[in-house]
PDB file of C-alpha atoms in Angstrom:
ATOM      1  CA  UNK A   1      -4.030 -18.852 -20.906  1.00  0.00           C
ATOM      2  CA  UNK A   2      -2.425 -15.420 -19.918  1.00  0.00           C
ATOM      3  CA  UNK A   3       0.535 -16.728 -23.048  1.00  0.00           C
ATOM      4  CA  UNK A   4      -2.192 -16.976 -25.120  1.00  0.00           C
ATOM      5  CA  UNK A   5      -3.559 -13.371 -24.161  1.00  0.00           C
ATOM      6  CA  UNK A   6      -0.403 -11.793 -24.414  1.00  0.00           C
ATOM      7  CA  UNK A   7       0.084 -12.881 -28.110  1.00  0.00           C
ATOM      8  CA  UNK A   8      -3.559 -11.829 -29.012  1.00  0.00           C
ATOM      9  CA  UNK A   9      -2.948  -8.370 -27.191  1.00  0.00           C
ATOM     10  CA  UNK A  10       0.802  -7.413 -27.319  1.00  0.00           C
ATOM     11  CA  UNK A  11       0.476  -3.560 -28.999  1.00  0.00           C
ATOM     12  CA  UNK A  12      -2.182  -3.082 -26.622  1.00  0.00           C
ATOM     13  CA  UNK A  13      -0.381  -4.461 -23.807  1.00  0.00           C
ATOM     14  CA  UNK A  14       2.821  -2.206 -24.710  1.00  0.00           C
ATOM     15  CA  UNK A  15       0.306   0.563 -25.286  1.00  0.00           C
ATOM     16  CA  UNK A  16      -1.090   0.376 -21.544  1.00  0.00           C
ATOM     17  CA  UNK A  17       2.716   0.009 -19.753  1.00  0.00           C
ATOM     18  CA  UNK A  18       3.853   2.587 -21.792  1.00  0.00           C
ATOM     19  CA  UNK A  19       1.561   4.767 -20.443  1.00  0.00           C
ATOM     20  CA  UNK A  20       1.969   3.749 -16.805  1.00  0.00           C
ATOM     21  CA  UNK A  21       5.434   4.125 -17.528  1.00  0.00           C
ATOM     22  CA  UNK A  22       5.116   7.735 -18.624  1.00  0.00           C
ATOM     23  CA  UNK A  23       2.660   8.517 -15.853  1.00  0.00           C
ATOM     24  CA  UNK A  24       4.860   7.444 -13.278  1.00  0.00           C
ATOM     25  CA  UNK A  25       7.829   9.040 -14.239  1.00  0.00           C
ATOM     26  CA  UNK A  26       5.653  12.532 -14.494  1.00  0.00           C
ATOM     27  CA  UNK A  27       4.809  11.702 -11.159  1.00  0.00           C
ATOM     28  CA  UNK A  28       7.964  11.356  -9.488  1.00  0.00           C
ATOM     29  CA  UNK A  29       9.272  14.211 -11.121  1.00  0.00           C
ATOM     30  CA  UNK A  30       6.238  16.825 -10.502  1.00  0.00           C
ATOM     31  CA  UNK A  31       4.487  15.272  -8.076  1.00  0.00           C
ATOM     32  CA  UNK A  32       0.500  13.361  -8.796  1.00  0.00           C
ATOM     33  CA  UNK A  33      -1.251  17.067  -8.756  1.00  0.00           C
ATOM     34  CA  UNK A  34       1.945  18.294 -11.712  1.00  0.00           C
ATOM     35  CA  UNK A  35       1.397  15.113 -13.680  1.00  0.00           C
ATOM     36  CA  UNK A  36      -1.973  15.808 -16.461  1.00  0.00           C
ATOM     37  CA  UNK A  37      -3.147  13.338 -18.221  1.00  0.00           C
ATOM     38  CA  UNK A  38      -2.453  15.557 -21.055  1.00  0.00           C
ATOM     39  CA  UNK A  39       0.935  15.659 -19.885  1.00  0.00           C
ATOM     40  CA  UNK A  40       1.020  11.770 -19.928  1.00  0.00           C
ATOM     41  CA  UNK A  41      -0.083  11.293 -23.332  1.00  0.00           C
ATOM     42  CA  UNK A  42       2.289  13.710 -24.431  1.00  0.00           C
ATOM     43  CA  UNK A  43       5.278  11.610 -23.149  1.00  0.00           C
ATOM     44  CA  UNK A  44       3.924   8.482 -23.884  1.00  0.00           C
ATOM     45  CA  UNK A  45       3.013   9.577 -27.507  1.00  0.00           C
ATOM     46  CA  UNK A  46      -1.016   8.521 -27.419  1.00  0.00           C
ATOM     47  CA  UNK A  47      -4.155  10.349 -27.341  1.00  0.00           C
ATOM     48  CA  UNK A  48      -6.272  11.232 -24.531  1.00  0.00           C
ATOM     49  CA  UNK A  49      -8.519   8.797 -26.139  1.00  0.00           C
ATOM     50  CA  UNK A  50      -6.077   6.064 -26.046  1.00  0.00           C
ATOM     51  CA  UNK A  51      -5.610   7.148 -22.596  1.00  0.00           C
ATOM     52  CA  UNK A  52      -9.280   6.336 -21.514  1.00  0.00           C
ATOM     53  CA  UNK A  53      -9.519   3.112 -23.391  1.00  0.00           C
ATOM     54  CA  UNK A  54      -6.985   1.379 -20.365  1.00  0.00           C
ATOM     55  CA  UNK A  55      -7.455   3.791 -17.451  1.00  0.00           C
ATOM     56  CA  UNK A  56     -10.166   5.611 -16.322  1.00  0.00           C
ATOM     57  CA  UNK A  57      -8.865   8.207 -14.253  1.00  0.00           C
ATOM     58  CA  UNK A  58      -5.651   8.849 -13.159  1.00  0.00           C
ATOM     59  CA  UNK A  59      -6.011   7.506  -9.779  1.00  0.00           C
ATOM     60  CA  UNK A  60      -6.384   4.290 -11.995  1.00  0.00           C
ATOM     61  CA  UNK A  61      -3.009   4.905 -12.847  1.00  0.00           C
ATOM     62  CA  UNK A  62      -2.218   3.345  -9.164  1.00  0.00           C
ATOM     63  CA  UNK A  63      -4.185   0.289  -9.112  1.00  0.00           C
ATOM     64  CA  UNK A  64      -1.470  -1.214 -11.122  1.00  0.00           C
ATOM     65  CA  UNK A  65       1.119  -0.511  -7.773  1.00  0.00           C
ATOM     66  CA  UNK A  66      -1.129  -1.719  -4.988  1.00  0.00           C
ATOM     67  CA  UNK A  67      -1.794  -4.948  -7.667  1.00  0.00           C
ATOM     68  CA  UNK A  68       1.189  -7.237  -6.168  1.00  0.00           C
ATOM     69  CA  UNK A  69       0.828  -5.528  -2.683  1.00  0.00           C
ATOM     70  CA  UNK A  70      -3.259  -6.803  -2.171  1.00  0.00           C
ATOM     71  CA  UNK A  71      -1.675  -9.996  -3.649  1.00  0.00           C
ATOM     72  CA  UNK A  72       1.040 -10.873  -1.212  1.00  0.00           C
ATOM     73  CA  UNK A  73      -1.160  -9.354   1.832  1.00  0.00           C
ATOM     74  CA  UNK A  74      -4.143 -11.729   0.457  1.00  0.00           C
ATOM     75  CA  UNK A  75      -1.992 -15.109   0.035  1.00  0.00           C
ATOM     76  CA  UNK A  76       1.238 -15.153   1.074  1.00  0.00           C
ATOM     77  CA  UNK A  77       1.138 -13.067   4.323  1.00  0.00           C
ATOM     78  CA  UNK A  78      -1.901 -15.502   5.509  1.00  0.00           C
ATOM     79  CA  UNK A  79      -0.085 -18.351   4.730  1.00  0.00           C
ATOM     80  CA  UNK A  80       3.224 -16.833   6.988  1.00  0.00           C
ATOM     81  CA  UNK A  81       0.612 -15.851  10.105  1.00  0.00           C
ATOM     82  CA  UNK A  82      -1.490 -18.818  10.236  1.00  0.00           C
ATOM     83  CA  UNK A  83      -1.560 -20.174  13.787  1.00  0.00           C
ATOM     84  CA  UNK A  84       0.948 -18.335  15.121  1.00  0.00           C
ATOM     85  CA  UNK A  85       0.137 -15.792  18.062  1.00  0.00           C
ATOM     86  CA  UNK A  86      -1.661 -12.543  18.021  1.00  0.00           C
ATOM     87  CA  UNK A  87       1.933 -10.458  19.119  1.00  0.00           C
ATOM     88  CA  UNK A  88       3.936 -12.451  16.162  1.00  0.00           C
ATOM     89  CA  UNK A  89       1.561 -12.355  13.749  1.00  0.00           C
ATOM     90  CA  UNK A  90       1.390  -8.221  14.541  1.00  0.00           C
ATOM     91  CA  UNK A  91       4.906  -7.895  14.079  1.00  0.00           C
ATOM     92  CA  UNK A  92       5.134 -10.091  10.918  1.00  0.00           C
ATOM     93  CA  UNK A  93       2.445  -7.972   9.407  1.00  0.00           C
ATOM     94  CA  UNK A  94       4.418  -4.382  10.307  1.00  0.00           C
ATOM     95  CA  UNK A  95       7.674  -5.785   9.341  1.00  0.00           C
ATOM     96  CA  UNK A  96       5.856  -6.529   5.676  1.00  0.00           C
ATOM     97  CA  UNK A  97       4.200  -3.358   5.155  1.00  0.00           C
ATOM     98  CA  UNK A  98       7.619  -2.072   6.040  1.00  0.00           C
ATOM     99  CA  UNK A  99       9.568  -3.557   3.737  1.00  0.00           C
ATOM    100  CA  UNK A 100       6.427  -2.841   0.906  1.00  0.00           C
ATOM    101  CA  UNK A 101       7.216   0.670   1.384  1.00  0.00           C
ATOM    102  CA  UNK A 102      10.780  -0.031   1.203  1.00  0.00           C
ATOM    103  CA  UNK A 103      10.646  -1.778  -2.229  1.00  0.00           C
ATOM    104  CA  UNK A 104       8.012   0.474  -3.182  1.00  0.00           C
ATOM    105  CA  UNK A 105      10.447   3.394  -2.915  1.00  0.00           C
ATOM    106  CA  UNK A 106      10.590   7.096  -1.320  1.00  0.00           C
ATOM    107  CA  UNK A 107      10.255   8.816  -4.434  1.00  0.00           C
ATOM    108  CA  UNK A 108       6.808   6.320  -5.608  1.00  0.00           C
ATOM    109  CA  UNK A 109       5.562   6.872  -1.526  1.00  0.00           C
ATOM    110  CA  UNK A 110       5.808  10.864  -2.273  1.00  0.00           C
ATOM    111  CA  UNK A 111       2.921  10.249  -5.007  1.00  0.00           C
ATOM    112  CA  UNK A 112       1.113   8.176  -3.050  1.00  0.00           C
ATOM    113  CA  UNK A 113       0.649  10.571  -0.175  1.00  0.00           C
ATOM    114  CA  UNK A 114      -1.385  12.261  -1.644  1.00  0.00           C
ATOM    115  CA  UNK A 115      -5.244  13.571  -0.980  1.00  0.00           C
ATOM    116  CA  UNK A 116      -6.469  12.616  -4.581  1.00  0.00           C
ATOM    117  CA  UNK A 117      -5.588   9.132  -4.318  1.00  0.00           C
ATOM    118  CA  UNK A 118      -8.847   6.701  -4.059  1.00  0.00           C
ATOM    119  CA  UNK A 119      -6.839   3.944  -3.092  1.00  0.00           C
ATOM    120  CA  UNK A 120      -6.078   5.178   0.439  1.00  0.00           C
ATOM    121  CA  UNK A 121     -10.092   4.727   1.246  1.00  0.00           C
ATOM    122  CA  UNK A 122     -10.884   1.375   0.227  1.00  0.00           C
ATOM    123  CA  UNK A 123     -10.346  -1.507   1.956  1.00  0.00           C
ATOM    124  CA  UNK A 124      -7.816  -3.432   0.311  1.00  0.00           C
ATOM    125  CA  UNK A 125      -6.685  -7.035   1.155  1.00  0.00           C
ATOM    126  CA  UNK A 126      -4.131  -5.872   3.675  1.00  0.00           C
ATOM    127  CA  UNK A 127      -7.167  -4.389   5.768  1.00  0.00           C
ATOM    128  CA  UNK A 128      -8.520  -7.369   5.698  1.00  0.00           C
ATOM    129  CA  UNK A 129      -5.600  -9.391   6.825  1.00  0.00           C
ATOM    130  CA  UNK A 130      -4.790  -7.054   8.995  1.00  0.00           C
ATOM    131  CA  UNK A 131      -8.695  -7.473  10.635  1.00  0.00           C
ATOM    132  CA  UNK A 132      -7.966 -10.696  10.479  1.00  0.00           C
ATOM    133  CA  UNK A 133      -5.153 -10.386  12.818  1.00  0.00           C
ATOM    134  CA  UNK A 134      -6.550  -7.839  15.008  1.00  0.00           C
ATOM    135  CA  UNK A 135      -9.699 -10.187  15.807  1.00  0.00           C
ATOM    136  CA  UNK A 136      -6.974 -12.980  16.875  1.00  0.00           C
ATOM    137  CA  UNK A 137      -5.475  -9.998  19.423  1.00  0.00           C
ATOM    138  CA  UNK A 138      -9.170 -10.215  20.694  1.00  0.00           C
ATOM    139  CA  UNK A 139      -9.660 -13.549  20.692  1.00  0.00           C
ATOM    140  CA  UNK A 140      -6.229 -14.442  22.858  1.00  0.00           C
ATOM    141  CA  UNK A 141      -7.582 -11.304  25.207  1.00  0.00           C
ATOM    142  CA  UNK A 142      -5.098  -8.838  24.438  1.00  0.00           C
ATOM    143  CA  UNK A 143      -6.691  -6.166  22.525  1.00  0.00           C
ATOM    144  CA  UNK A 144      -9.741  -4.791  23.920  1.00  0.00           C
ATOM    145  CA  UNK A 145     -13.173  -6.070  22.849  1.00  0.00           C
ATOM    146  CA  UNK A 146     -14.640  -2.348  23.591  1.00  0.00           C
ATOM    147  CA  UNK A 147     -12.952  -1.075  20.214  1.00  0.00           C
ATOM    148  CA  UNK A 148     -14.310  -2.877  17.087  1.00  0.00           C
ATOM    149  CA  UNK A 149     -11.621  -4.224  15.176  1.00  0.00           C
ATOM    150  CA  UNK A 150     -12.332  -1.755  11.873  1.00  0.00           C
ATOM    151  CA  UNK A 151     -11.721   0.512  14.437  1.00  0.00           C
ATOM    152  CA  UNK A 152      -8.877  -0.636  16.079  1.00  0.00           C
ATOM    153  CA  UNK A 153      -7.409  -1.244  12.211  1.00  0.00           C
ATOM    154  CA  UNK A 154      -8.427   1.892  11.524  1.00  0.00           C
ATOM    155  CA  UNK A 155      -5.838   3.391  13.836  1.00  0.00           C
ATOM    156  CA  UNK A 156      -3.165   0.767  12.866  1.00  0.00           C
ATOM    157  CA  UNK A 157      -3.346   2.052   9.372  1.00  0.00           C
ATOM    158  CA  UNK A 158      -3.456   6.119  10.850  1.00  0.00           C
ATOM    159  CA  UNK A 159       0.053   4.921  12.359  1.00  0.00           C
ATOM    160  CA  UNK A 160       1.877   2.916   9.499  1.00  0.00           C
ATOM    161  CA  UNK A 161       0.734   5.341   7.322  1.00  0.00           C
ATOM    162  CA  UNK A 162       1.570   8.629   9.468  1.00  0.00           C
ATOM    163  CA  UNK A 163       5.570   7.186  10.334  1.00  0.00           C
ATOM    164  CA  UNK A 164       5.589   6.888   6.781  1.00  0.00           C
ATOM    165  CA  UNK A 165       4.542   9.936   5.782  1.00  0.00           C
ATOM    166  CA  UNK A 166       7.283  10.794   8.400  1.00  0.00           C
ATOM    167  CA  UNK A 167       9.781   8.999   6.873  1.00  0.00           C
ATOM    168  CA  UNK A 168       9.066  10.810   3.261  1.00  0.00           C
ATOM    169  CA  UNK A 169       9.468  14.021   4.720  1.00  0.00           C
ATOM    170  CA  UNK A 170      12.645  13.438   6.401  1.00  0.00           C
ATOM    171  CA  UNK A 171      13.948  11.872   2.955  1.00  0.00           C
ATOM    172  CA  UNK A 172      14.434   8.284   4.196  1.00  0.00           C
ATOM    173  CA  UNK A 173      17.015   9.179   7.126  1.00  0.00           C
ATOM    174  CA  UNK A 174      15.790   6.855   9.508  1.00  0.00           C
ATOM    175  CA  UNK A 175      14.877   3.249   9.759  1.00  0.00           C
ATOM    176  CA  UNK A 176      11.728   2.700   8.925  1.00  0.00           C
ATOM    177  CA  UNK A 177      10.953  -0.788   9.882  1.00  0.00           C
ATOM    178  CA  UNK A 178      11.982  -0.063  13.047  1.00  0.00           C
ATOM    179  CA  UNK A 179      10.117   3.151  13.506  1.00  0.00           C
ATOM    180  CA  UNK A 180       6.733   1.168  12.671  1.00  0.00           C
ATOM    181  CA  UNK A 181       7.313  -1.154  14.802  1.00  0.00           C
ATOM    182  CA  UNK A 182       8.360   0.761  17.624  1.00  0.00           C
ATOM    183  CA  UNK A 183       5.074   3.706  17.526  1.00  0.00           C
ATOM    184  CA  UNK A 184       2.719   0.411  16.628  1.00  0.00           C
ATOM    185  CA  UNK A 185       4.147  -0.803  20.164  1.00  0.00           C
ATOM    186  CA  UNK A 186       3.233   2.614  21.501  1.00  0.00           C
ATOM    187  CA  UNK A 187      -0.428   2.494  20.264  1.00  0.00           C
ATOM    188  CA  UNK A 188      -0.401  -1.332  21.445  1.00  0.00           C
ATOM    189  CA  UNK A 189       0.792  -0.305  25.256  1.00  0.00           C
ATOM    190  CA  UNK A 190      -1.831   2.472  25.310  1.00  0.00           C
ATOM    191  CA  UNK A 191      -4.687  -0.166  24.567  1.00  0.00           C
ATOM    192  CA  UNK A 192      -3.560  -2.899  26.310  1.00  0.00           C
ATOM    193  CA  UNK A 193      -0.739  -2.759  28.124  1.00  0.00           C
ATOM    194  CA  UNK A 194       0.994  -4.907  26.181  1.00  0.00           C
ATOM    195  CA  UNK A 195       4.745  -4.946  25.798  1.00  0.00           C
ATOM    196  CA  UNK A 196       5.091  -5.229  21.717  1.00  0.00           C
ATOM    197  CA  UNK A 197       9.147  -5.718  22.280  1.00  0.00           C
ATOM    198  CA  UNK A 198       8.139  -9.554  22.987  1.00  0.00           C
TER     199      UNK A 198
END
């Protein structure tokens, strides 16, 4: 089916990722606020018209990245967390948003942090895992049941995000796996009393 679609559709197709493309590398190199949409078209050689007929803003322009991130976090990190314990499953889950940012790249996280982008405010399927996870914590007794779990995720997310925001500034000179674990243990001992180290 998707063969089929890509013969019916290939200008279009090379249309739309030559526009991401374009957008992205404007991005990197000014930053999200530097990179127009006029600018875009202008590198990617298409109208503003042509523009709007694939994205509709360019905060649309980042769906595309988070795409195979709300994938993995939706299917294949369930599938590594199922019936394991609330601590494991905790780690497993830092350790993979870790490495997300890692193959993600520094210089693709420095237009991400940023206050125009949507994608930051939804709940995405890693929020949902993540919940997911959280609830289990309850469940086995060690995270509090006097903190929802939105807002207990909620906080997760303030950290991972924060220590990466961190990391960007400091141009990647620490370990950042490492680091996310070791200020999620932090925010686990101060809830709990829970020892995250195992």
């Amino acid at each position: 089916m998707a063969e089929a679609k890509h013969r019916h559709y290939p200008k279009s197709q090379k249309t739309r990722q030559r526009i991401l493309t374009s957008a992205l590398t404007l991005m990197k190199n000014q930053g999200y606020q530097g990179a127009t949409i006029r600018g875009i078209c202008k590198k990617a050689g298409v109208s503003p018209a042509s523009f709007y007929s694939y994205f509709k803003s360019k905060s649309d322009l980042l769906q595309d990245i988070y795409a195979e991130s709300d994938s993995f976090f939706s299917t294949e990190m369930v599938s590594l967390i199922e019936n394991r314990p609330f601590l494991d499953q905790l780690r497993s889950y830092v350790q993979a948003y870790a490495d997300l940012n890692l193959q993600t790249g520094i210089d693709m996280m420095r237009v991400l942090y940023n206050p125009e982008n949507v994608w930051f405010s939804r709940e995405r399927p890693m929020q949902k895992t993540l919940a997911a996870i959280v609830k289990n914590g309850q469940k086995e007794g060690v995270l509090p049941q006097t903190l929802s779990a939105q807002e207990l995720v909620r906080n997760i997310f303030v950290i991972l995000r924060g220590v990466c925001y961190d990391w960007c500034v400091y141009d990647g000179d620490y370990d950042l796996p490492e680091a996310m674990l070791r200020h999620v243990g932090y925010f686990l001992w101060g809830v709990s009393g829970q020892n995250f180290g195992g």
